[in-house]
CSV table of C-alpha atoms and ligand atoms in Angstrom, one decimal:
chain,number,residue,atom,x,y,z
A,13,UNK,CA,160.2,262.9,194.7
A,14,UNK,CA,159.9,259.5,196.6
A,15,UNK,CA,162.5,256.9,195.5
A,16,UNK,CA,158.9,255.0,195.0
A,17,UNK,CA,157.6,257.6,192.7
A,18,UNK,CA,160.5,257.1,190.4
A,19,UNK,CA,159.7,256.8,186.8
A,20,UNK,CA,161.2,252.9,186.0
A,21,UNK,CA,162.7,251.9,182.5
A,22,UNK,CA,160.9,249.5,181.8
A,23,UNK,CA,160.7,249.5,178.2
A,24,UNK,CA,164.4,248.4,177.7
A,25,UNK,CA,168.1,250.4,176.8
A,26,UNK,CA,170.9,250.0,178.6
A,27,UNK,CA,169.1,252.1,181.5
A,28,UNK,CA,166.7,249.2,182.3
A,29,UNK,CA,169.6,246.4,182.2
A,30,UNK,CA,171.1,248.8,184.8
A,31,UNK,CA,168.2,249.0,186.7
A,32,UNK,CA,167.6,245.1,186.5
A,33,UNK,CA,171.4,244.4,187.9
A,34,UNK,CA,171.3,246.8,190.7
A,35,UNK,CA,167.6,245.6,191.9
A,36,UNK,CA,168.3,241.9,191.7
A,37,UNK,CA,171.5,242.4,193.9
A,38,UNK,CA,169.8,244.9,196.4
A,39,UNK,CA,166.9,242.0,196.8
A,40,UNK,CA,169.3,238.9,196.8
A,41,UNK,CA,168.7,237.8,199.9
A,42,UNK,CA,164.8,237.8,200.8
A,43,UNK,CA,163.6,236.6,196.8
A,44,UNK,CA,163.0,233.0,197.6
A,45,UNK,CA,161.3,233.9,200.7
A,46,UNK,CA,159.3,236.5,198.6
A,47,UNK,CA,158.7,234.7,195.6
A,48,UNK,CA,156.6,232.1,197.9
A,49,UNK,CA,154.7,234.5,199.5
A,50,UNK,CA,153.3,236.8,196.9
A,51,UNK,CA,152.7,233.5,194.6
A,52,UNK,CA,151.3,231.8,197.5
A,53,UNK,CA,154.0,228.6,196.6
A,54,UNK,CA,152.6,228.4,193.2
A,55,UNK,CA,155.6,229.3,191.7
A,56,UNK,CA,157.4,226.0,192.8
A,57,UNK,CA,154.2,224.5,191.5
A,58,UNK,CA,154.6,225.9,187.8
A,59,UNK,CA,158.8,225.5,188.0
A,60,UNK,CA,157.7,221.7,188.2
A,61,UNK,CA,155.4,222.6,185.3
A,62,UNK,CA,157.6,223.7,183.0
A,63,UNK,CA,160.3,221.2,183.7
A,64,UNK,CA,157.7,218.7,182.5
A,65,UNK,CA,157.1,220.2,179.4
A,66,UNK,CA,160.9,220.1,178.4
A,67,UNK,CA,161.5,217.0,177.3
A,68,UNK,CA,164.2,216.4,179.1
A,69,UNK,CA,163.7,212.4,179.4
A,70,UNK,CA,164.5,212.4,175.5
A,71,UNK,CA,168.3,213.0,176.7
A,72,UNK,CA,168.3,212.5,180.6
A,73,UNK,CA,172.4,212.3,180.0
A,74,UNK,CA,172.4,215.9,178.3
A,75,UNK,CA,173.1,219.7,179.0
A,76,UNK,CA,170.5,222.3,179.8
A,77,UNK,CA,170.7,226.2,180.9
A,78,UNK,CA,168.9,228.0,183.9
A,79,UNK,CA,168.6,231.2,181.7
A,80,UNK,CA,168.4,234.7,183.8
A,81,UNK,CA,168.7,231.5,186.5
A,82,UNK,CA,168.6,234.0,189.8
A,83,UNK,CA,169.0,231.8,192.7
A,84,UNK,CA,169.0,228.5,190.5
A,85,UNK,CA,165.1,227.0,191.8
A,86,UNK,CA,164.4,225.9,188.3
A,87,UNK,CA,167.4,224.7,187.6
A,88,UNK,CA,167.2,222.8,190.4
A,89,UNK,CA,164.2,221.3,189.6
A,90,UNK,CA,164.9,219.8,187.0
A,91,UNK,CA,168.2,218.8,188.5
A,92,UNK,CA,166.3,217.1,191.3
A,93,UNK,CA,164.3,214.7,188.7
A,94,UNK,CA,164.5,211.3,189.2
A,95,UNK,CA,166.2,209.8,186.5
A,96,UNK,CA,167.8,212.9,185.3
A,97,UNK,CA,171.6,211.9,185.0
A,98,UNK,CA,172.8,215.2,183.3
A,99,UNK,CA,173.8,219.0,183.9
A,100,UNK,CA,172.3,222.2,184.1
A,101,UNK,CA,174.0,225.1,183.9
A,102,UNK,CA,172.4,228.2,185.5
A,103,UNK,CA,173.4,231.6,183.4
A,104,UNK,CA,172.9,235.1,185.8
A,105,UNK,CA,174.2,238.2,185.6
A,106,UNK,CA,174.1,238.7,189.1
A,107,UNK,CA,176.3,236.9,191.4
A,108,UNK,CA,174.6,237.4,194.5
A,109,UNK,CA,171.8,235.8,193.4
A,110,UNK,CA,173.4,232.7,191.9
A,111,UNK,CA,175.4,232.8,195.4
A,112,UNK,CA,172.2,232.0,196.9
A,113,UNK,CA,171.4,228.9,195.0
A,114,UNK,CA,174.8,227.3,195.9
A,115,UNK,CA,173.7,223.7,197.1
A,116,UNK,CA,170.5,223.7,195.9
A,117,UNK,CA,171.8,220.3,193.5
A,118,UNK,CA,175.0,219.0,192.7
A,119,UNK,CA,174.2,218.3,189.0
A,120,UNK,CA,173.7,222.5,188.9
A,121,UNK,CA,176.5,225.2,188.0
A,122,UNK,CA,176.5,228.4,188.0
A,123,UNK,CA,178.0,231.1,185.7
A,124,UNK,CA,178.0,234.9,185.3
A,125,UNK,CA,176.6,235.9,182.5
A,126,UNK,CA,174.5,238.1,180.5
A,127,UNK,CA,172.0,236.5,178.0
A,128,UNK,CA,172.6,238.7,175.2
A,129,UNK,CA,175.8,237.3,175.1
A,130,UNK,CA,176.3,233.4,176.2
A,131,UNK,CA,179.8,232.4,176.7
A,132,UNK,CA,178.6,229.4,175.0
A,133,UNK,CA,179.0,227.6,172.0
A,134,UNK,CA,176.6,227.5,169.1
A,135,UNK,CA,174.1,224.1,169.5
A,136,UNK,CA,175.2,223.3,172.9
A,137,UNK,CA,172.6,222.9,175.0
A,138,UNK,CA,169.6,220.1,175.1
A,139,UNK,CA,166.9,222.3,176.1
A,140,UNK,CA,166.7,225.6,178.2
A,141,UNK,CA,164.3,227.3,180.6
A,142,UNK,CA,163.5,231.2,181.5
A,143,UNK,CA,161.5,231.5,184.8
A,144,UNK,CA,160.7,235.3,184.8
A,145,UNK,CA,163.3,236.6,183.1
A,146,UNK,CA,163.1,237.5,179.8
A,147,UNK,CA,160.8,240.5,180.8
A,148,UNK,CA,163.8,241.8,182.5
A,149,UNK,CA,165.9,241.9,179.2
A,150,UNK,CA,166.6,245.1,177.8
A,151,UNK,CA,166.0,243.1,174.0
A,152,UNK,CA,164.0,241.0,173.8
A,153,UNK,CA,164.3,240.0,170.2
A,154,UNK,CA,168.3,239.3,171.2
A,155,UNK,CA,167.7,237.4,174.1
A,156,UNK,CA,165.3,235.0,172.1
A,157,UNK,CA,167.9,234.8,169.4
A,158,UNK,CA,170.5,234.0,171.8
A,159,UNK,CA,169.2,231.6,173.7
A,160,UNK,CA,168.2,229.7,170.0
A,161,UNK,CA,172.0,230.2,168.9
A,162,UNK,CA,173.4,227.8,172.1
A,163,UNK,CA,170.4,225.3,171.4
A,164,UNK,CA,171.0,222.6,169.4
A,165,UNK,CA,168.3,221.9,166.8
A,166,UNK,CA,164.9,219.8,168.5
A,167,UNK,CA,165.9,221.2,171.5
A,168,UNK,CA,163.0,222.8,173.4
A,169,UNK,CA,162.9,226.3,175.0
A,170,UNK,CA,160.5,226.8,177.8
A,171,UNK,CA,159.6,230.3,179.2
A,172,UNK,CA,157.5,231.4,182.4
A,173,UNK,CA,156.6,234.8,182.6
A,174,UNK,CA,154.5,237.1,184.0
A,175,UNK,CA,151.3,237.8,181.9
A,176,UNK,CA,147.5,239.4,182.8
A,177,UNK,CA,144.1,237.4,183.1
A,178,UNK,CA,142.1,237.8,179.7
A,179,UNK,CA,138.8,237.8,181.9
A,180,UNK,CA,137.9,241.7,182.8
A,181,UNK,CA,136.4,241.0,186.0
A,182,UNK,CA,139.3,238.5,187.1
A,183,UNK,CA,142.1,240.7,185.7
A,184,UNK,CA,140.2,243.9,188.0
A,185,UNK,CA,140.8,241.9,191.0
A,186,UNK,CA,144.1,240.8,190.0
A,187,UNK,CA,145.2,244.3,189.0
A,188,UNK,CA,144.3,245.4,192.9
A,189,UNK,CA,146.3,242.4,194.6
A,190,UNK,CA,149.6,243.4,192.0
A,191,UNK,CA,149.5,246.9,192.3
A,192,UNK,CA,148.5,247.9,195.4
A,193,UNK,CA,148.7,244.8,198.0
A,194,UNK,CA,152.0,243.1,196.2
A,195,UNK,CA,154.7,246.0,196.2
A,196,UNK,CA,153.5,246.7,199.7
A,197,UNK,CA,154.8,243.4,201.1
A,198,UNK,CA,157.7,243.0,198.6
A,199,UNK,CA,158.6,246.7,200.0
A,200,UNK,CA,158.4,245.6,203.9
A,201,UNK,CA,160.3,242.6,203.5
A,202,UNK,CA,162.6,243.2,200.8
A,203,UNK,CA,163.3,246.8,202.3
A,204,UNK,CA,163.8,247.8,198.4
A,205,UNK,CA,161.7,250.7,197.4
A,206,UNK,CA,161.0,250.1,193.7
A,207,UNK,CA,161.2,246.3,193.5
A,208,UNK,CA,157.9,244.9,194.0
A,209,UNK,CA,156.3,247.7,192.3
A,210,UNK,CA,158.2,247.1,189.3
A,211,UNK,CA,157.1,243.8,188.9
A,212,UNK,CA,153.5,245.2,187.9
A,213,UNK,CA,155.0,247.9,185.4
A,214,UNK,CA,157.1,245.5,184.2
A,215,UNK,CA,154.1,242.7,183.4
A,216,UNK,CA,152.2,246.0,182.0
A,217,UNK,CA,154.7,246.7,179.4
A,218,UNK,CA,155.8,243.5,178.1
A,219,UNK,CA,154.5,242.1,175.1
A,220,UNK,CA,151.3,239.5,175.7
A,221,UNK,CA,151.5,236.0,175.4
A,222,UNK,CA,150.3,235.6,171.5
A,223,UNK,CA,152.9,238.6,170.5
A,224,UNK,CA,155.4,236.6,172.5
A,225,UNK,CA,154.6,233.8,170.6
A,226,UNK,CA,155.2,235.1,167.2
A,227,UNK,CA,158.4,236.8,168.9
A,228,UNK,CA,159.9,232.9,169.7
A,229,UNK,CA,158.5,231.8,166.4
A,230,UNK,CA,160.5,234.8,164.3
A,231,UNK,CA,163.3,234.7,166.5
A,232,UNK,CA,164.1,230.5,165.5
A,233,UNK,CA,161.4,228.8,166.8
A,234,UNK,CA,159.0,226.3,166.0
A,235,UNK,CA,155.9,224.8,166.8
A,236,UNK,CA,155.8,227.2,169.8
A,237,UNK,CA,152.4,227.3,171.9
A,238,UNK,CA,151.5,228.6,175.2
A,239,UNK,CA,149.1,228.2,178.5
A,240,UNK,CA,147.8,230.2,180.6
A,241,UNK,CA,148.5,229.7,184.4
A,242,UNK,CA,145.5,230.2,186.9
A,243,UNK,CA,143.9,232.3,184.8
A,244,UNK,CA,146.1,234.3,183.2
A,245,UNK,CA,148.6,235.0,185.7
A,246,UNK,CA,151.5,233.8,184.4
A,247,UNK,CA,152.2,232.4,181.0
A,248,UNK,CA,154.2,229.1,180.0
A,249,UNK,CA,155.6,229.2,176.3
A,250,UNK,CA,157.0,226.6,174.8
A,251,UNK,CA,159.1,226.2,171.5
A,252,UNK,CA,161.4,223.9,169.6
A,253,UNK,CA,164.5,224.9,168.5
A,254,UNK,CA,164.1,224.9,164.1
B,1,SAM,C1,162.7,237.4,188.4
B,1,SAM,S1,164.3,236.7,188.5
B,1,SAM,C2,164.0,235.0,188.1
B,1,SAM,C3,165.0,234.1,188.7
B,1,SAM,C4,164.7,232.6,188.5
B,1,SAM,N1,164.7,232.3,187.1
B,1,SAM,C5,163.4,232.1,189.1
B,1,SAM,O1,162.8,231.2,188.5
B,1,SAM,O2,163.1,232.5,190.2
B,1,SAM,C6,165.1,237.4,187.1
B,1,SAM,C7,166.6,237.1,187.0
B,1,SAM,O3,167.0,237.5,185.7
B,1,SAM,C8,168.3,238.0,185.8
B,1,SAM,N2,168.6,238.7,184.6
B,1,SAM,C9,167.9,239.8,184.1
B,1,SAM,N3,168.5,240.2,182.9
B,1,SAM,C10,169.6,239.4,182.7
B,1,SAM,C11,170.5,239.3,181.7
B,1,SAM,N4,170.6,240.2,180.7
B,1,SAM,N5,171.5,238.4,181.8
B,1,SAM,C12,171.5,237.5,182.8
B,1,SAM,N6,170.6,237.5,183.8
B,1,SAM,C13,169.6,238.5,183.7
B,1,SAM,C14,168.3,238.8,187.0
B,1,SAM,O4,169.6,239.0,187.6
B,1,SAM,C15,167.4,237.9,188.0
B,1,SAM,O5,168.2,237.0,188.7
């Protein structure tokens, strides 16, 4: 069997977290470069997005988390604001990747950790972000709950992940550019056999943005809405801390 024919765990256990760690460390070092290729730079674009919808500004003095923060770019972005005067911490469970975000702002810091289990207080945190990274929990349900245990109450949570157009003719295309054209060029420069390919699976089998919705909303969370990114492509949730 090719290593690329391997059947990945995508729908969670301990096998998938396993999985996540050892991929994310394997792919370390080309991800930035990647993650602006296959978005075509878009995903700096909707990092800038999402910041905005934070409402950061209502405590520009305060704490925030990078959750699942990989090599810190949207921590950093909201670091970089002008006017922002606080901290953001950026939580990973891989070192290698939070290595690589090492003077990307000196308002961020890093720390190893897993975001079922914050080595945080309760109702610490201001607000929090997820870029692409709750898909790649093995619980969902716990990572929601645990990022609402370490906010404090009117604190906002926003999420960017990975969803699929609504439009059939739009997701058809789509569907051929992330499964067929994507893993190819995630494969030749990432030199990682199952990386890029689980990115599609991954999208396939996580929850769609209204059942993420009503995830947020049961897991602590109010007044949570979403948009849809060109088209469809990605998803940016947004919820407040009850
Ligand atoms: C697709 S990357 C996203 C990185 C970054 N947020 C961004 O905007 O580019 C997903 C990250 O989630 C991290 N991750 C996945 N599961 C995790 C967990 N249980 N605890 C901490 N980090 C986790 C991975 O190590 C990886 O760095």
């Amino acid at each position: 069997m090719l290593a690329s024919d391997r059947k990945l765990p995508v729908s969670g256990g301990p096998e998938k977290r396993a999985y996540v760690r050892e991929m994310f460390t394997a792919i370390a070092p080309t991800y930035d470069r990647l993650n602006r290729i296959i978005s075509l730079r878009l995903d700096q674009r909707w990092r800038r997005y999402g910041v905005q919808r934070l409402g950061w500004e209502r405590a520009p003095e305060g704490m925030y988390l990078d959750l699942c923060a990989g090599t810190l770019d949207f921590g950093a972005t909201l670091a970089r604001q002008p006017g922002f005067q606080g901290r953001v911490v950026g939580a990973d469970f891989v070192q290698r990747m939070l290595r690589l975000g090492r003077g990307k702002s000196p308002r961020l810091a890093p720390v190893n950790a897993d975001a079922l289990s914050l080595p945080f207080s309760d109702r610490t945190f201001d607000g929090a972000m997820v870029g692409w990274g709750v898909r790649n929990l093995m619980d969902l349900d716990a990572g929601l709950r645990e990022a609402a245990r370490v906010l404090k109450p009117g604190a906002r949570l926003v999420i960017l992940e990975m969803t699929l157009p609504p439009n059939p003719r739009l997701r058809r295309v789509y569907q051929f550019y992330f499964r067929r054209i994507l893993p190819w060029i995630g494969r030749v420069i990432s030199k990682h056999t199952t990386a890029y390919t689980w990115l599609p699976e991954s999208t396939q089998a996580f929850p769609g943005p209204d059942e993420l919705q009503r995830r947020m909303e049961r897991e602590g969370f109010s007044d949570v809405s979403y948009q849809l990114l060109l088209g469809g492509v990605t998803a940016l949730h947004v919820g407040t801390r009850a």
